[in-house]
Structures are given as structure tokens and as C-alpha cells.
Amino acid sequence: MSGADGSWNHATLTGGTVGTGATLTAASDNKGVFLNHTTNSAYWTAGTTVTWDFGADGVDSKSAMVKVFAISMVKIPTGDFIYNAGAAGGSAFKNYGNGSQATVTNAGPTTGTGNGTNGLPTDALPGWPNGHDTFYIGRYEITQGQYADFLNTIPSGQASSLHYGTVANGHNMTYTAGNSYGSKYAAVDPNAAKNYLSYDDGWRYISWAGLRPPTEMEFEKAGRDLSPDPRIYPWGSTPVPDLITYTPPSEGGTCIKKFLNYNNTTGCTKVLDVGRYMSGDVYRTLAETGASPWGIADLAGNVWELSINSSWATVPQNGNGTPTLPASWPVPGAATAGRRGGGWYDLATLVRVSDRSYASWASADRDSGVGARPARTP
């Protein structure tokens, strides 16, 4: 960083070294590195160094200040999967399969465009991320702590317009004008899901992180196992979610105890910490953690997750490391984007993996039940 207001930039990272039990790989665009553990352990650590080509960034290494941010991602493998299980999603917005349940068996044509049945949604261009080939997706929804980090490293004018100060529904992000640049924003509960995210808010964070929004087909791949798995919810088709409540540690309220945060529960009309049901705070069966087969938390409930729907034909590229949105993404608030997975106030019908009730959500609003989860093309 140089200067006093908003000159933080992503470093050009070219690799590094890591200790036993892990691998380290630079991202293809050098906007970050992937640190992957290769051993099973309840508590895992590995000494790691990262190589920064500061000359490529025009930085004098003697005067640089460095911050490190990490986002937990899951690599979804290449493979066939069932999309639109039970034909629950309808056929609007050029949906793949034309409204019928379909098995995605390839990455789509290498020339021409999709026709809704050849691997790609109608009109989608070759390379459109239909979920068949490997991709990364966030293990958790974006948190309020992560969003505060973002606000603290962009120019103050941008940060001010992207900050939402209302305290409601589990949302509590503070701004302290007297603090120095880089520490003005803070989250009272940094692990809580970031709600009240408009497209503009959420996607600028995702671009800054060098990631991209997931497509709705990737959302479904992340929410069920490889074909022939037609599960209804991320944890399976049964049991159906119940309304048993408890008081989650350090969060208060009378909240749903198992599977997911949903149903506008009296005494818990708010977002919870991401991964709450995987936390081990009480005994839960594997299904009751609500996790998908890939160990992804909260794909159902807590916050709706902003996504790119099947009517957007252009291949969305990874973010550029700045809050400026790539031209390959839909315009925020356009009908070519939507939301998936349901939020804390929704009924069980809206949290199904294949539900497309809001496949298009052309709104610039900040909603108490809307957040986001990032993805990335390897």
C-alpha cells in the first residue's frame, strides 16, 4: 500500500513453498494462491511461504505494507450431475433442459451456442460454466468480517457507498470515522453471514477477491453428488427439515436447531454464523449439519445467494482483483442474474437445490435475507 486512502492492490503471486501435508499452487492469473491440505486431520497446520513478484507491481519492497486474506473454497470435481431434479425449476430464462430434469454429461459444444439440451443453456457460449467441469466454490457464504476487510482496503468514497449501516436481522457493521484508513469498518459478529447485499455490493466484493459469481448450474452441482443423485436438499431428500429450536452459543435467540436457518422463526429473525450447523455446538447427524456431499455449508437457508442465471450467454471471467466489475458479468440488477438457496425467512419449498423461484431477481435493493457465495474457474 502507498498513500493514505485506497491504494491497496493485489500482489502478483507466483508460487511459494509449503510444509508436509499440503500443496501450494499459484492461481492462473496470479491474483492469489490455492493452499490445499493433503492429509486428514482435525487440526491442520503447515508452514507456508508465498512468493511475491513486487517488481511486476512497481512496488519498492522496503516500503510495502502487506495484508493476507483467506477464503475457504471447495474444489468440485469434473463429472456428470442431475440438474433441475423433479423438474422443480420450470423453463424460464433459457433454463438448461427446457424445464425437464436433465443429466449434464459434458461441458457443452466447443463451437456454436447452447440449445438447452447439448450441455449448455440456450444461447450460452462455449466455455459457459455449466458445472460439469471442475470449479471452485466458497465453503461458506460471505461473512460480515470478510466484507469489512474489503471495505477497509478500497478507496473511502467507494467504501462509503458499499457500506450498509443498518443494525437489523443479525446485521451489524460499524463505521468509526475517527479511525485511520484501513480500520474504519468492523463487524460486531465477523462470522455472521453478510446479508443486505445488493448485486453491486456482493459482486464488487467478489471481483476484488479475484473470484466470480457462480452460475445457477454450478449451484446445483455443489448441492448434490455426482449423477445419479437427484436429492431435494443439500443433505438429501430425507429427512425433511423440522422446526425444533435451541439457543446457539454466542448468538442468542431461539433458532432452528438442525439442517438450516429458515422459516422466519420467532425469536430468531436473523442470519446466523456461517457453518453454524457444521460447528459441533450440539450433536447432529451428518444429514442434520445441512452440508452438501462436498462439505459445503448453508447452501439452503441463512441467506439467498446471488448467482448468474441461464439466460446470460457470456462466459463470466474471474474477477480482476479490484471492485470494478468485469464486462463478462451481468449488469447488477439485470434479469440475467438471480438468487438461489433461500434465506432465514423462507419456507422449505424455497430452499430446495433445484428451486428457481427467484432465478431472475432484477432488483438493486439490499434485502435482509440476501447474501452471496463466490466461485472461481481454475
Coordinates of N, CA, C and O in Angstrom, one line a residue, residues 87-241:
A87 N -38.0 -31.7 -12.1 CA -38.5 -30.6 -12.9 C -39.1 -29.6 -12.1 O -40.1 -29.0 -12.4
A88 N -38.4 -29.3 -10.9 CA -38.9 -28.3 -10.0 C -38.7 -26.9 -10.4 O -39.4 -26.0 -9.8
G89 N -37.8 -26.6 -11.3 CA -37.4 -25.3 -11.6 C -38.1 -24.5 -12.7 O -37.8 -23.3 -12.9
G90 N -38.9 -25.2 -13.5 CA -39.5 -24.5 -14.6 C -38.6 -24.3 -15.8 O -37.4 -24.8 -15.7
S91 N -39.0 -23.6 -16.8 CA -38.2 -23.5 -18.0 C -37.9 -22.0 -18.3 O -37.4 -21.7 -19.4
A92 N -38.2 -21.1 -17.4 CA -37.9 -19.7 -17.7 C -36.4 -19.4 -17.8 O -35.6 -20.1 -17.3
F93 N -36.1 -18.2 -18.4 CA -34.8 -17.7 -18.5 C -33.8 -18.7 -19.2 O -32.7 -18.9 -18.7
K94 N -34.3 -19.4 -20.2 CA -33.5 -20.3 -21.0 C -32.8 -21.4 -20.2 O -31.7 -21.7 -20.4
N95 N -33.6 -21.9 -19.3 CA -33.1 -22.9 -18.3 C -32.6 -24.1 -19.1 O -33.2 -24.6 -20.0
Y96 N -31.5 -24.7 -18.6 CA -31.0 -25.9 -19.2 C -32.0 -27.1 -19.0 O -32.6 -27.2 -18.0
G97 N -32.2 -27.9 -20.1 CA -33.2 -29.0 -20.0 C -34.5 -28.5 -20.4 O -35.5 -29.4 -20.4
N98 N -34.7 -27.2 -20.7 CA -36.0 -26.7 -21.1 C -37.1 -27.1 -20.2 O -38.3 -27.4 -20.5
G99 N -36.8 -27.0 -18.9 CA -37.8 -27.3 -17.8 C -37.9 -28.7 -17.3 O -38.7 -28.9 -16.4
S100 N -37.2 -29.6 -18.0 CA -37.3 -31.0 -17.5 C -36.1 -31.4 -16.7 O -35.0 -30.7 -16.9
Q101 N -36.1 -32.4 -15.9 CA -35.0 -32.9 -15.2 C -34.0 -33.4 -16.3 O -34.4 -34.0 -17.3
A102 N -32.7 -33.1 -16.1 CA -31.7 -33.5 -17.1 C -30.4 -33.9 -16.4 O -30.1 -33.4 -15.3
T103 N -29.7 -34.7 -17.1 CA -28.3 -35.1 -16.6 C -27.3 -34.4 -17.5 O -27.3 -34.5 -18.7
V104 N -26.5 -33.6 -16.8 CA -25.4 -32.8 -17.5 C -24.2 -33.8 -17.7 O -23.6 -34.2 -16.7
T105 N -23.9 -34.1 -19.0 CA -22.9 -35.1 -19.2 C -21.7 -34.6 -19.9 O -20.7 -35.3 -20.2
N106 N -21.6 -33.3 -20.2 CA -20.5 -32.7 -20.9 C -20.4 -31.2 -20.6 O -21.4 -30.7 -20.1
A107 N -19.3 -30.6 -21.0 CA -19.1 -29.2 -20.8 C -19.8 -28.3 -21.9 O -19.7 -27.1 -21.9
G108 N -20.4 -29.0 -22.9 CA -21.1 -28.2 -23.9 C -20.3 -28.2 -25.2 O -19.1 -28.6 -25.2
P109 N -20.8 -27.6 -26.3 CA -20.1 -27.6 -27.6 C -19.0 -26.6 -27.5 O -18.9 -25.7 -26.8
T110 N -18.0 -26.9 -28.4 CA -16.8 -26.0 -28.5 C -17.0 -25.0 -29.5 O -16.2 -24.0 -29.6
T111 N -18.0 -25.1 -30.3 CA -18.4 -24.1 -31.3 C -19.9 -23.9 -31.3 O -20.6 -24.7 -30.8
G112 N -20.3 -22.8 -31.8 CA -21.8 -22.5 -31.8 C -22.2 -22.1 -30.4 O -21.4 -21.7 -29.5
T113 N -23.5 -22.3 -30.1 CA -24.1 -21.9 -28.8 C -24.9 -23.1 -28.3 O -25.2 -24.0 -29.0
G114 N -25.3 -23.0 -27.0 CA -26.1 -24.0 -26.4 C -27.6 -24.0 -27.0 O -28.0 -22.9 -27.5
N115 N -28.2 -25.1 -26.9 CA -29.6 -25.2 -27.3 C -30.5 -25.6 -26.2 O -31.7 -26.0 -26.4
G116 N -30.0 -25.7 -25.0 CA -30.8 -26.1 -23.8 C -30.7 -27.5 -23.5 O -31.2 -28.0 -22.5
T117 N -30.1 -28.3 -24.4 CA -30.0 -29.8 -24.2 C -28.7 -30.3 -24.5 O -28.4 -31.5 -24.3
N118 N -27.8 -29.6 -25.1 CA -26.5 -30.1 -25.5 C -25.4 -29.8 -24.6 O -24.2 -29.8 -24.9
G119 N -25.7 -29.6 -23.3 CA -24.7 -29.3 -22.3 C -24.8 -27.9 -21.8 O -24.3 -27.6 -20.7
L120 N -25.3 -27.0 -22.6 CA -25.4 -25.6 -22.2 C -26.8 -25.1 -22.3 O -27.6 -25.6 -23.1
P121 N -27.2 -24.1 -21.5 CA -28.5 -23.4 -21.7 C -28.6 -22.8 -23.1 O -27.6 -22.6 -23.7
T122 N -29.8 -22.5 -23.5 CA -30.0 -21.9 -24.8 C -29.2 -20.6 -25.0 O -29.2 -19.8 -24.1
D123 N -28.5 -20.5 -26.1 CA -27.7 -19.3 -26.4 C -26.4 -19.2 -25.7 O -25.6 -18.3 -26.0
A124 N -26.1 -20.0 -24.7 CA -24.9 -19.9 -23.9 C -23.7 -20.2 -24.8 O -23.7 -21.1 -25.6
L125 N -22.6 -19.4 -24.7 CA -21.4 -19.5 -25.5 C -20.5 -20.7 -25.0 O -20.6 -21.0 -23.8
P126 N -19.7 -21.2 -25.8 CA -18.7 -22.3 -25.4 C -17.9 -21.8 -24.2 O -17.4 -20.7 -24.2
G127 N -17.7 -22.7 -23.3 CA -17.0 -22.4 -22.1 C -17.8 -21.9 -20.9 O -17.3 -21.6 -19.8
W128 N -19.1 -21.6 -21.2 CA -20.0 -21.2 -20.1 C -20.0 -22.2 -19.0 O -20.2 -23.4 -19.2
P129 N -19.8 -21.8 -17.7 CA -19.6 -22.7 -16.6 C -20.9 -23.4 -16.2 O -21.7 -23.0 -15.4
N130 N -21.2 -24.6 -16.9 CA -22.4 -25.3 -16.6 C -22.3 -26.3 -15.5 O -23.2 -27.1 -15.2
G131 N -21.1 -26.3 -14.8 CA -20.9 -27.2 -13.6 C -20.3 -28.5 -13.9 O -19.8 -29.2 -13.0
H132 N -20.3 -28.9 -15.2 CA -19.7 -30.3 -15.5 C -18.2 -30.4 -15.2 O -17.8 -31.3 -14.5
D133 N -17.5 -29.4 -15.7 CA -16.0 -29.4 -15.4 C -15.7 -28.8 -14.1 O -16.5 -28.1 -13.5
T134 N -14.5 -29.1 -13.6 CA -14.2 -28.7 -12.2 C -14.2 -27.2 -12.0 O -13.9 -26.4 -12.9
F135 N -14.6 -26.8 -10.8 CA -14.6 -25.4 -10.5 C -14.5 -25.3 -8.9 O -14.6 -26.3 -8.2
Y136 N -14.2 -24.1 -8.5 CA -14.2 -23.8 -7.0 C -15.4 -23.1 -6.6 O -15.9 -22.2 -7.3
I137 N -15.8 -23.3 -5.4 CA -16.9 -22.6 -4.8 C -16.7 -22.4 -3.3 O -16.0 -23.2 -2.7
G138 N -17.2 -21.3 -2.8 CA -16.9 -21.0 -1.4 C -17.5 -22.0 -0.5 O -18.7 -22.5 -0.7
R139 N -16.8 -22.5 0.5 CA -17.3 -23.4 1.5 C -18.4 -22.8 2.3 O -19.4 -23.4 2.8
Y140 N -18.3 -21.5 2.5 CA -19.2 -20.7 3.3 C -19.7 -19.5 2.5 O -19.1 -19.0 1.6
E141 N -20.8 -19.0 3.0 CA -21.3 -17.7 2.5 C -20.4 -16.6 2.9 O -19.7 -16.7 3.9
I142 N -20.3 -15.5 2.2 CA -19.5 -14.3 2.5 C -19.9 -13.8 3.9 O -21.1 -13.7 4.2
T143 N -19.0 -13.6 4.8 CA -19.3 -13.1 6.1 C -19.1 -11.6 6.3 O -18.5 -10.9 5.4
Q144 N -19.7 -11.1 7.4 CA -19.6 -9.7 7.6 C -18.1 -9.3 7.9 O -17.7 -8.2 7.6
G145 N -17.4 -10.2 8.5 CA -16.0 -9.9 8.8 C -15.2 -9.7 7.5 O -14.3 -8.9 7.3
Q146 N -15.5 -10.6 6.5 CA -14.8 -10.6 5.2 C -15.2 -9.3 4.5 O -14.3 -8.7 3.8
Y147 N -16.4 -8.9 4.6 CA -16.9 -7.7 3.9 C -16.2 -6.5 4.5 O -15.9 -5.5 3.8
A148 N -16.0 -6.5 5.8 CA -15.4 -5.4 6.5 C -13.9 -5.2 6.0 O -13.4 -4.1 5.8
D149 N -13.2 -6.4 5.8 CA -11.9 -6.4 5.3 C -11.9 -5.7 3.9 O -10.9 -4.9 3.6
F150 N -12.8 -6.0 3.1 CA -13.0 -5.4 1.8 C -13.1 -3.9 1.9 O -12.4 -3.2 1.2
L151 N -14.1 -3.4 2.7 CA -14.3 -2.0 2.8 C -13.1 -1.3 3.3 O -12.8 -0.1 2.9
N152 N -12.3 -1.9 4.1 CA -11.1 -1.3 4.7 C -9.9 -1.2 3.7 O -8.9 -0.6 4.1
T153 N -10.0 -1.8 2.5 CA -8.9 -1.8 1.6 C -9.2 -1.2 0.2 O -8.5 -1.4 -0.7
I154 N -10.4 -0.5 0.1 CA -10.7 0.2 -1.1 C -10.8 1.6 -0.8 O -10.9 2.0 0.4
P155 N -10.8 2.5 -1.8 CA -10.9 4.0 -1.5 C -12.1 4.3 -0.7 O -13.2 3.7 -0.8
S156 N -12.0 5.3 0.2 CA -13.0 5.6 1.2 C -14.3 6.0 0.5 O -15.4 5.7 1.1
G157 N -14.3 6.7 -0.7 CA -15.5 7.0 -1.3 C -16.3 5.8 -1.8 O -17.5 5.7 -1.6
Q158 N -15.6 4.8 -2.3 CA -16.2 3.6 -2.7 C -16.8 2.8 -1.5 O -17.9 2.3 -1.5
A159 N -15.9 2.8 -0.5 CA -16.3 2.0 0.7 C -17.6 2.6 1.3 O -18.5 1.9 1.8
S160 N -17.7 3.9 1.4 CA -18.9 4.6 1.9 C -20.2 4.2 1.2 O -21.2 3.9 1.8
S161 N -20.1 4.1 -0.2 CA -21.3 3.8 -1.0 C -21.6 2.3 -0.8 O -22.8 1.9 -1.1
L162 N -20.6 1.4 -0.5 CA -20.9 0.0 -0.4 C -21.1 -0.5 1.0 O -21.4 -1.7 1.2
H163 N -21.1 0.4 1.9 CA -21.4 0.1 3.4 C -22.8 0.3 3.7 O -23.5 1.3 3.3
Y164 N -23.4 -0.7 4.4 CA -24.8 -0.6 4.9 C -24.8 -0.6 6.4 O -24.4 -1.6 7.0
G165 N -25.2 0.5 7.0 CA -25.0 0.6 8.4 C -26.2 0.2 9.3 O -26.1 0.3 10.5
T166 N -27.3 -0.2 8.7 CA -28.5 -0.6 9.5 C -28.2 -1.8 10.3 O -27.6 -2.8 9.9
V167 N -28.6 -1.7 11.6 CA -28.5 -2.8 12.5 C -29.8 -3.5 12.6 O -30.8 -3.0 13.2
A168 N -29.9 -4.7 12.0 CA -31.2 -5.4 11.9 C -30.9 -6.8 11.4 O -30.0 -7.0 10.6
N169 N -31.7 -7.8 11.8 CA -31.7 -9.1 11.3 C -30.3 -9.8 11.3 O -29.9 -10.4 10.3
G170 N -29.6 -9.6 12.4 CA -28.3 -10.1 12.5 C -27.2 -9.3 11.8 O -26.0 -9.7 11.9
H171 N -27.5 -8.2 11.2 CA -26.6 -7.4 10.5 C -26.1 -6.2 11.4 O -26.9 -5.5 11.9
N172 N -24.8 -6.1 11.6 CA -24.3 -5.1 12.5 C -22.8 -4.8 12.1 O -21.9 -5.4 12.6
M173 N -22.7 -3.8 11.1 CA -21.4 -3.5 10.6 C -21.1 -2.0 11.0 O -21.9 -1.1 10.6
T174 N -20.1 -1.7 11.7 CA -19.9 -0.3 12.2 C -18.9 0.4 11.4 O -18.0 -0.1 10.7
Y175 N -19.0 1.8 11.5 CA -18.1 2.7 10.8 C -17.6 3.7 11.9 O -18.5 4.3 12.5
T176 N -16.3 3.8 12.1 CA -15.8 4.8 13.1 C -14.9 5.8 12.3 O -13.8 5.5 11.9
A177 N -15.5 7.0 12.2 CA -14.8 8.0 11.3 C -13.4 8.4 11.9 O -12.5 8.7 11.1
G178 N -13.3 8.3 13.2 CA -12.0 8.7 13.8 C -10.9 7.7 13.6 O -9.7 8.1 13.9
N179 N -11.2 6.5 13.2 CA -10.1 5.5 13.0 C -9.4 5.9 11.7 O -9.9 6.5 10.8
S180 N -8.1 5.4 11.7 CA -7.3 5.6 10.5 C -7.8 4.8 9.3 O -8.5 3.8 9.5
Y181 N -7.5 5.2 8.1 CA -7.8 4.5 6.9 C -7.3 3.0 7.0 O -6.2 2.8 7.5
G182 N -8.1 2.1 6.7 CA -7.8 0.7 6.8 C -8.4 0.0 8.1 O -8.3 -1.2 8.2
S183 N -9.0 0.8 8.9 CA -9.6 0.2 10.2 C -10.9 0.9 10.5 O -11.3 0.8 11.7
K184 N -11.5 1.6 9.6 CA -12.7 2.3 9.9 C -13.9 1.4 10.0 O -14.9 1.7 10.7
Y185 N -13.9 0.3 9.3 CA -15.1 -0.6 9.3 C -14.8 -1.9 10.1 O -13.7 -2.4 10.1
A186 N -15.9 -2.3 10.8 CA -15.7 -3.5 11.6 C -17.1 -4.3 11.7 O -18.1 -3.6 11.5
A187 N -17.0 -5.5 11.9 CA -18.2 -6.4 12.0 C -18.3 -6.8 13.5 O -17.4 -7.3 14.1
V188 N -19.5 -6.5 14.1 CA -19.7 -6.9 15.5 C -19.6 -8.4 15.6 O -19.0 -8.9 16.6
D189 N -20.2 -9.1 14.7 CA -20.1 -10.6 14.7 C -19.4 -10.9 13.3 O -20.1 -11.1 12.3
P190 N -18.1 -11.0 13.2 CA -17.4 -11.2 11.9 C -17.8 -12.5 11.2 O -17.6 -12.6 10.0
N191 N -18.3 -13.5 12.0 CA -18.6 -14.8 11.4 C -20.0 -14.9 10.9 O -20.4 -15.9 10.2
A192 N -20.8 -13.9 11.1 CA -22.2 -13.9 10.6 C -22.3 -13.7 9.1 O -21.4 -13.0 8.5
A193 N -23.2 -14.4 8.5 CA -23.4 -14.2 7.0 C -23.6 -12.8 6.7 O -24.4 -12.1 7.5
K194 N -23.0 -12.2 5.7 CA -23.3 -10.9 5.3 C -24.6 -10.8 4.5 O -24.7 -11.3 3.4
N195 N -25.6 -10.2 5.1 CA -26.9 -10.0 4.5 C -27.0 -8.6 4.0 O -26.0 -7.8 4.1
Y196 N -28.1 -8.2 3.5 CA -28.3 -6.8 3.0 C -27.3 -6.6 1.9 O -26.8 -5.5 1.7
L197 N -27.0 -7.6 1.1 CA -26.1 -7.4 0.0 C -26.9 -7.2 -1.3 O -27.6 -8.1 -1.7
S198 N -26.7 -6.1 -2.0 CA -27.2 -5.9 -3.3 C -26.2 -6.6 -4.3 O -25.1 -7.0 -3.9
Y199 N -26.7 -6.7 -5.5 CA -25.7 -7.2 -6.5 C -24.5 -6.4 -6.6 O -23.4 -6.9 -6.6
D200 N -24.6 -5.1 -6.5 CA -23.5 -4.2 -6.7 C -22.5 -4.4 -5.5 O -21.3 -4.5 -5.7
D201 N -23.1 -4.5 -4.3 CA -22.2 -4.8 -3.1 C -21.5 -6.1 -3.2 O -20.3 -6.2 -3.1
G202 N -22.3 -7.2 -3.4 CA -21.7 -8.5 -3.4 C -20.8 -8.8 -4.5 O -19.7 -9.4 -4.3
W203 N -21.1 -8.3 -5.7 CA -20.3 -8.7 -6.8 C -19.0 -7.8 -6.9 O -18.0 -8.3 -7.4
R204 N -19.0 -6.6 -6.3 CA -17.8 -5.8 -6.2 C -16.8 -6.5 -5.2 O -15.6 -6.5 -5.4
Y205 N -17.4 -7.1 -4.1 CA -16.5 -7.8 -3.2 C -15.9 -9.0 -3.9 O -14.7 -9.3 -3.8
I206 N -16.7 -9.8 -4.7 CA -16.3 -11.0 -5.4 C -15.2 -10.6 -6.4 O -14.2 -11.4 -6.5
S207 N -15.4 -9.6 -7.1 CA -14.4 -9.2 -8.1 C -13.1 -8.8 -7.4 O -12.0 -9.2 -7.9
W208 N -13.2 -8.0 -6.4 CA -12.0 -7.6 -5.6 C -11.2 -8.8 -5.1 O -10.0 -8.8 -5.0
A209 N -11.9 -9.9 -4.7 CA -11.3 -11.1 -4.2 C -10.7 -12.0 -5.3 O -10.2 -13.1 -5.0
G210 N -10.8 -11.6 -6.6 CA -10.3 -12.4 -7.7 C -11.2 -13.6 -8.0 O -10.7 -14.5 -8.6
L211 N -12.4 -13.6 -7.6 CA -13.4 -14.7 -7.8 C -14.5 -14.2 -8.8 O -14.3 -13.2 -9.5
R212 N -15.5 -15.0 -8.9 CA -16.6 -14.7 -9.7 C -17.9 -15.2 -9.1 O -17.9 -16.1 -8.3
P213 N -19.1 -14.7 -9.6 CA -20.4 -15.3 -9.1 C -20.5 -16.7 -9.7 O -20.1 -17.0 -10.8
P214 N -21.1 -17.6 -9.0 CA -21.4 -18.9 -9.5 C -22.6 -18.8 -10.5 O -23.5 -18.0 -10.3
T215 N -22.7 -19.7 -11.4 CA -23.9 -19.9 -12.2 C -24.9 -20.8 -11.5 O -24.5 -21.5 -10.6
E216 N -26.1 -20.7 -11.9 CA -27.1 -21.5 -11.2 C -26.9 -23.0 -11.4 O -27.2 -23.8 -10.5
M217 N -26.3 -23.4 -12.5 CA -26.0 -24.8 -12.8 C -24.9 -25.2 -11.8 O -24.9 -26.4 -11.3
E218 N -23.9 -24.4 -11.6 CA -22.8 -24.7 -10.6 C -23.4 -24.8 -9.2 O -23.0 -25.7 -8.4
F219 N -24.4 -24.0 -8.9 CA -25.0 -24.1 -7.5 C -25.6 -25.4 -7.3 O -25.5 -26.1 -6.3
E220 N -26.3 -26.0 -8.4 CA -26.9 -27.3 -8.2 C -25.8 -28.4 -8.1 O -26.0 -29.3 -7.4
K221 N -24.8 -28.3 -8.9 CA -23.7 -29.3 -8.8 C -23.1 -29.3 -7.4 O -22.8 -30.4 -6.9
A222 N -23.0 -28.1 -6.8 CA -22.4 -28.0 -5.5 C -23.4 -28.6 -4.4 O -22.9 -28.9 -3.3
G223 N -24.7 -28.6 -4.8 CA -25.7 -29.0 -3.8 C -26.1 -30.5 -3.8 O -26.9 -30.9 -3.1
R224 N -25.5 -31.3 -4.8 CA -25.8 -32.7 -4.8 C -24.6 -33.5 -5.3 O -23.6 -32.9 -5.8
D225 N -24.6 -34.8 -5.1 CA -23.5 -35.6 -5.5 C -23.5 -35.9 -7.0 O -24.5 -35.5 -7.7
L226 N -22.5 -36.5 -7.5 CA -22.5 -36.8 -8.9 C -23.6 -37.7 -9.3 O -24.2 -38.4 -8.5
S227 N -24.0 -37.7 -10.6 CA -25.1 -38.5 -11.1 C -24.9 -40.0 -10.7 O -23.8 -40.5 -10.7
P228 N -26.0 -40.7 -10.3 CA -27.4 -40.3 -10.5 C -28.1 -39.8 -9.2 O -29.0 -40.5 -8.7
D229 N -27.7 -38.7 -8.6 CA -28.2 -38.2 -7.3 C -29.2 -37.1 -7.5 O -28.8 -36.0 -7.9
P230 N -30.5 -37.3 -7.3 CA -31.5 -36.3 -7.6 C -32.0 -35.7 -6.3 O -33.1 -35.2 -6.2
R231 N -31.1 -35.6 -5.2 CA -31.6 -35.1 -3.9 C -32.3 -33.8 -4.0 O -32.0 -32.9 -4.8
I232 N -33.2 -33.6 -3.0 CA -34.0 -32.4 -3.0 C -33.3 -31.3 -2.2 O -33.3 -30.1 -2.6
Y233 N -32.7 -31.7 -1.1 CA -32.0 -30.7 -0.3 C -30.5 -31.0 -0.3 O -30.1 -32.1 -0.7
P234 N -29.6 -30.1 0.1 CA -28.2 -30.4 0.1 C -27.8 -31.7 0.9 O -26.8 -32.3 0.5
W235 N -28.5 -32.0 1.9 CA -28.2 -33.2 2.8 C -28.9 -34.4 2.3 O -28.6 -35.5 2.8
G236 N -29.8 -34.3 1.3 CA -30.5 -35.5 0.8 C -32.0 -35.2 0.6 O -32.4 -34.0 0.7
S237 N -32.8 -36.2 0.2 CA -34.2 -36.0 0.0 C -35.0 -36.2 1.3 O -36.1 -35.7 1.5
T238 N -34.4 -36.9 2.3 CA -34.9 -37.1 3.6 C -33.8 -37.0 4.6 O -32.6 -37.3 4.2
P239 N -34.0 -36.7 5.8 CA -35.3 -36.2 6.3 C -35.6 -34.8 5.9 O -34.7 -34.0 5.5
V240 N -36.9 -34.4 5.9 CA -37.3 -33.1 5.6 C -36.9 -32.2 6.8 O -36.9 -32.7 7.9
P241 N -36.6 -30.9 6.6 CA -36.2 -30.1 7.7 C -37.4 -29.9 8.7 O -38.5 -29.9 8.3

